[in-house]
Structure formats: C-alpha cells, structure tokens
PDB file of C-alpha atoms in Angstrom:
ATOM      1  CA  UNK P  59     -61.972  76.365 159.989  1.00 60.00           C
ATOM      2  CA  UNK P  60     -58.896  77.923 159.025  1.00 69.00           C
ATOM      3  CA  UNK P  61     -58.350  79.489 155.924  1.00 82.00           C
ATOM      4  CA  UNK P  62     -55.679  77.966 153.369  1.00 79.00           C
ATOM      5  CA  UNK P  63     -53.546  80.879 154.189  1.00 82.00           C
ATOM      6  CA  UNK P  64     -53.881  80.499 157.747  1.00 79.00           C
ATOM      7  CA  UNK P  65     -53.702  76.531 157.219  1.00 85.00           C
ATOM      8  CA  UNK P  66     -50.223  77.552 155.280  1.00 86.00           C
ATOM      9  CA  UNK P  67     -48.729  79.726 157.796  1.00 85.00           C
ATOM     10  CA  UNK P  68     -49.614  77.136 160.706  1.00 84.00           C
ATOM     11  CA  UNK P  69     -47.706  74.039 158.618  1.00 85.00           C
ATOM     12  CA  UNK P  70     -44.434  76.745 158.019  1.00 86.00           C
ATOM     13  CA  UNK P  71     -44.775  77.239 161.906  1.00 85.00           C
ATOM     14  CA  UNK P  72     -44.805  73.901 162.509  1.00 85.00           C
ATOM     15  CA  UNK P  73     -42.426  72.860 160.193  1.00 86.00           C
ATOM     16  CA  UNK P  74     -40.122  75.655 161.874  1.00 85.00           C
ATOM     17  CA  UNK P  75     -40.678  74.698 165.323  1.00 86.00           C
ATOM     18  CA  UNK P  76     -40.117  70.378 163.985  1.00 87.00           C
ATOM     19  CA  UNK P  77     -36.441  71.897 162.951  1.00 86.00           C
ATOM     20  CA  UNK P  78     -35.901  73.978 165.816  1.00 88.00           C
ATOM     21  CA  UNK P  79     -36.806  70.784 167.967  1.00 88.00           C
ATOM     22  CA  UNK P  80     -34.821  68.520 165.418  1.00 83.00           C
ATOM     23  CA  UNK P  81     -31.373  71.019 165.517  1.00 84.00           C
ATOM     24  CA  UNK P  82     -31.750  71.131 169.027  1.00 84.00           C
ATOM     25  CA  UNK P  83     -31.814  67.201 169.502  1.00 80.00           C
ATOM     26  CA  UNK P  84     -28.695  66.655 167.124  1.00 79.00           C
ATOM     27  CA  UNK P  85     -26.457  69.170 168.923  1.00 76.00           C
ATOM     28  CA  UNK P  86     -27.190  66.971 171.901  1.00 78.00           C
ATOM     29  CA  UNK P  87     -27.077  63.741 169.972  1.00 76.00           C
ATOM     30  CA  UNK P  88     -23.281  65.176 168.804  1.00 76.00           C
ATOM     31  CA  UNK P  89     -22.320  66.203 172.509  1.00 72.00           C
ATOM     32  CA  UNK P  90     -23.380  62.834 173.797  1.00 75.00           C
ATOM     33  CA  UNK P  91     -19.858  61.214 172.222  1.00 77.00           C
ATOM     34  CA  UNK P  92     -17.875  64.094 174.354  1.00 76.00           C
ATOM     35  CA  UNK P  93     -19.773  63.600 177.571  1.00 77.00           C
ATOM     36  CA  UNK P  94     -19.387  59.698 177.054  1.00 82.00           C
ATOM     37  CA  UNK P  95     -15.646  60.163 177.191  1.00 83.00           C
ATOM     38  CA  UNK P  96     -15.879  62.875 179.864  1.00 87.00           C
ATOM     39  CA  UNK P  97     -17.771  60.791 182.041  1.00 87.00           C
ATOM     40  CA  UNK P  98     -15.402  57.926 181.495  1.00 90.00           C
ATOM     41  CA  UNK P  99     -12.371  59.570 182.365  1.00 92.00           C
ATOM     42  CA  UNK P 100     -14.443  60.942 185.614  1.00 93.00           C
ATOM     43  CA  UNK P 101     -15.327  57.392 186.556  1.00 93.00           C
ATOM     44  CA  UNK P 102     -11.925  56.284 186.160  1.00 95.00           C
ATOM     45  CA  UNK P 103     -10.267  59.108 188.001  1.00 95.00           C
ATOM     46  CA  UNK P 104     -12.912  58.303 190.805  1.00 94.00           C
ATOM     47  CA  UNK P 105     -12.231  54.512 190.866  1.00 95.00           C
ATOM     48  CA  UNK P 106      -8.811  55.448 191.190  1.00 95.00           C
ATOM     49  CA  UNK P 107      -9.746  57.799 193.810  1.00 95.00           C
ATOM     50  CA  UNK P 108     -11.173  55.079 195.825  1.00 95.00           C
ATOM     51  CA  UNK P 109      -8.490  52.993 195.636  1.00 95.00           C
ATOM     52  CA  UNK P 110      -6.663  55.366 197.130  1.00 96.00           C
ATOM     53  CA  UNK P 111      -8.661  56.115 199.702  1.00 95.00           C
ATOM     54  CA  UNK P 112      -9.210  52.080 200.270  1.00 95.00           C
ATOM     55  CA  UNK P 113      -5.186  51.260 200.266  1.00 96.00           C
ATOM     56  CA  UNK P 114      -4.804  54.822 202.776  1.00 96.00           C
ATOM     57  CA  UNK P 115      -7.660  53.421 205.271  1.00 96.00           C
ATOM     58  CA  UNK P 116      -6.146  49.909 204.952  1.00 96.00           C
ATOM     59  CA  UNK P 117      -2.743  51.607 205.942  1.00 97.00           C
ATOM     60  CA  UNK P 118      -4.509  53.552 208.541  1.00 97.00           C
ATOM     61  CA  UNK P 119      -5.637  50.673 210.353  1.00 97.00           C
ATOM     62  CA  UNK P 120      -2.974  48.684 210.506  1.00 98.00           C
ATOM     63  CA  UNK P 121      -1.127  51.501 212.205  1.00 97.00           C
ATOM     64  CA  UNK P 122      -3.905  51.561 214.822  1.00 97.00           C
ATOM     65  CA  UNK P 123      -3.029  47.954 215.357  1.00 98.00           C
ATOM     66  CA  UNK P 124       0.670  48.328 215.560  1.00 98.00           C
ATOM     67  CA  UNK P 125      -0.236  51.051 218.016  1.00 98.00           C
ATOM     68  CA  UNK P 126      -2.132  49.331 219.718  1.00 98.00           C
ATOM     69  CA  UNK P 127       0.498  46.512 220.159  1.00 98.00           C
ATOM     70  CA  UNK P 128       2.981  48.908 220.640  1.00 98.00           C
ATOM     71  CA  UNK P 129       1.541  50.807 223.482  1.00 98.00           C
ATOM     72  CA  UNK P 130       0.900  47.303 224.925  1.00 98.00           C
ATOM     73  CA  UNK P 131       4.416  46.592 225.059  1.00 98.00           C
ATOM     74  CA  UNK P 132       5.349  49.771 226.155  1.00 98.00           C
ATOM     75  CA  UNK P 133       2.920  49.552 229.353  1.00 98.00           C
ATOM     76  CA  UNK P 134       4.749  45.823 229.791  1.00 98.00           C
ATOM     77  CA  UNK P 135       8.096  46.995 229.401  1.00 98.00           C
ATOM     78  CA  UNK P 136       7.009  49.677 231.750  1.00 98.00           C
ATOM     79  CA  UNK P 137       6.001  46.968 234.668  1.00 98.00           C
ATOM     80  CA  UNK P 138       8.587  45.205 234.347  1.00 98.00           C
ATOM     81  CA  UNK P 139      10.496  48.135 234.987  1.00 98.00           C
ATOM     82  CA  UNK P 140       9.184  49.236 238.074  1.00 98.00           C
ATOM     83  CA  UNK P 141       9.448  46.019 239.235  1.00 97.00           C
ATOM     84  CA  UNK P 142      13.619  45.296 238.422  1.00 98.00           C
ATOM     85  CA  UNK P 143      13.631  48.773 240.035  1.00 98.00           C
ATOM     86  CA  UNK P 144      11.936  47.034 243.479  1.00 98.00           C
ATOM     87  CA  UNK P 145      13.890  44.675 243.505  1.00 98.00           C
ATOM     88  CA  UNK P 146      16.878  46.980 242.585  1.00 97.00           C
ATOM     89  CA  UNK P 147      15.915  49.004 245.805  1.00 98.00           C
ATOM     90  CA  UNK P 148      15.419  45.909 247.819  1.00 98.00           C
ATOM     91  CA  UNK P 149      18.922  44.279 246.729  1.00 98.00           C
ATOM     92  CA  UNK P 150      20.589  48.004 247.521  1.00 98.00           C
ATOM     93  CA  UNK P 151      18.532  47.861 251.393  1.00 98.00           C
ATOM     94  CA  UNK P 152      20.128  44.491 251.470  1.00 97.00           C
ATOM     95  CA  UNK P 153      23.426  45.079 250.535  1.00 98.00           C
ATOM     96  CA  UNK P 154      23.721  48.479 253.036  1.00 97.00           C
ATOM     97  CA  UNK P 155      22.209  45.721 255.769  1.00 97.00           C
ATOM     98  CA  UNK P 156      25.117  43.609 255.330  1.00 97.00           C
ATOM     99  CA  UNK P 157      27.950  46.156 255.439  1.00 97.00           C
ATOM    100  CA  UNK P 158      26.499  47.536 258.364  1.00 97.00           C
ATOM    101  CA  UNK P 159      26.353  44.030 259.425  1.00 96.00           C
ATOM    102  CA  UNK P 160      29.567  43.639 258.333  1.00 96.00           C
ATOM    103  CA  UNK P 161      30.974  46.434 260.119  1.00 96.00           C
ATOM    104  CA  UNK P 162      29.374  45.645 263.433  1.00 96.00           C
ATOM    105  CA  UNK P 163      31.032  41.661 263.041  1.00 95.00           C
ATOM    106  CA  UNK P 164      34.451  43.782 262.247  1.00 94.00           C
ATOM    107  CA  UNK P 165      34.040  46.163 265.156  1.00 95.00           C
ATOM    108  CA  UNK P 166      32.814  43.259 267.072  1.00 91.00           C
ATOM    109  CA  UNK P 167      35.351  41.494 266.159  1.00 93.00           C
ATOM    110  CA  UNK P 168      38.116  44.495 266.765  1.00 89.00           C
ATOM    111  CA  UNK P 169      36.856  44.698 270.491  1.00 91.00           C
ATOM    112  CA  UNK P 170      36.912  41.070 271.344  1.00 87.00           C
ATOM    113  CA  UNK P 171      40.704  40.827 270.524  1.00 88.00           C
ATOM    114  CA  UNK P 172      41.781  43.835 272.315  1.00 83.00           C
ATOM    115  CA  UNK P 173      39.766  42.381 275.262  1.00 82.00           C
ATOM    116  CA  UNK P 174      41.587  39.343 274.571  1.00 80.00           C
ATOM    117  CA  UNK P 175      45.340  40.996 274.347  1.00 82.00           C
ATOM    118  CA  UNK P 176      44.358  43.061 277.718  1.00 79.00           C
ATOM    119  CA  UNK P 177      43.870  39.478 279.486  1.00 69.00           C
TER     120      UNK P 177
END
C-alpha cells in the first residue's frame, strides 16, 4: 500500500490532472457558441450556394432546349430553302425556254411574212 504521503501526492495529481481535463472541456464548452454561429453562417452561405447552382442548371437547360428548337428550325428553314431555290432554278430554265421559244415563234414568224410579201 501506499504511504499517506504517497496517497497525498497521488490525490494532488489527480486533482491536477481532474482540472486540467475540466479547463480543457470549458474552453471547448465556450467555443461551441462561436462554432454554432460559424457553422450557421456556412450552412447558409452553402444553401445559398445551391440555389445558385440549382437556378444556373435550370437556366442551363432550358438553353439546351431552345437550342435544340432552334437548330431545328434552322435545319427547316434550311430545306425549305434549297427547295424555293429548285424551284427558283426550275422557274429561271423555264422562263429562258420560253424566250427562246419566243424568239423562234418571232423569227418564225419574221420569215413567214417575208415569204409571204415575196409571193
């Protein structure tokens, strides 16, 4: 067994090491308050974060969509373009026909009266 001395020194020991243990607990017990508040700004600012982020990808896809539509009705537009510009070819082909036509009826017509006034 110990000695009442040694008993003594062993209880201040203790006892030192109970207040070391108990100072150390309430300077985190009085930080808790701070990092309470800290980490409630930090969840706020990251909620709002999110939102951000939420609204920006929201925003992000409907621009794929109008994109999407848009390059739709560009490759429309774009048929229907090469097409007017068929039939704009064909109506030019058709018009040249006819004034060559035209011009063979007029010489046609230019040779049959001057056979006529020879007669």
């Amino acid at each position: 067994m110990f000695s009442p001395e040694d008993q003594q020194i062993e209880i201040c020991l203790l006892k030192s090491n109970l207040e070391e243990i108990e100072n150390g607990l309430i300077v985190q017990h009085s930080a808790l308050p701070a990092l309470e508040v800290e980490n409630e700004l930090k969840y706020r600012e990251t909620m709002t974060a999110l939102r951000v982020v939420r609204s920006l990808n929201s925003q992000i896809e409907q621009l794929k969509q109008e994109s999407v539509r848009l390059t739709a009705k560009r490759m429309q537009l774009k048929r229907q373009c090469e097409d007017i510009s068929r039939e704009l070819e064909r109506a030019r082909t058709n018009r040249n026909d006819l004034e060559n036509l035209l011009k063979q009826e007029e010489h046609d017509t230019e040779q049959e009266m001057y056979v006529l006034c020879l007669i």
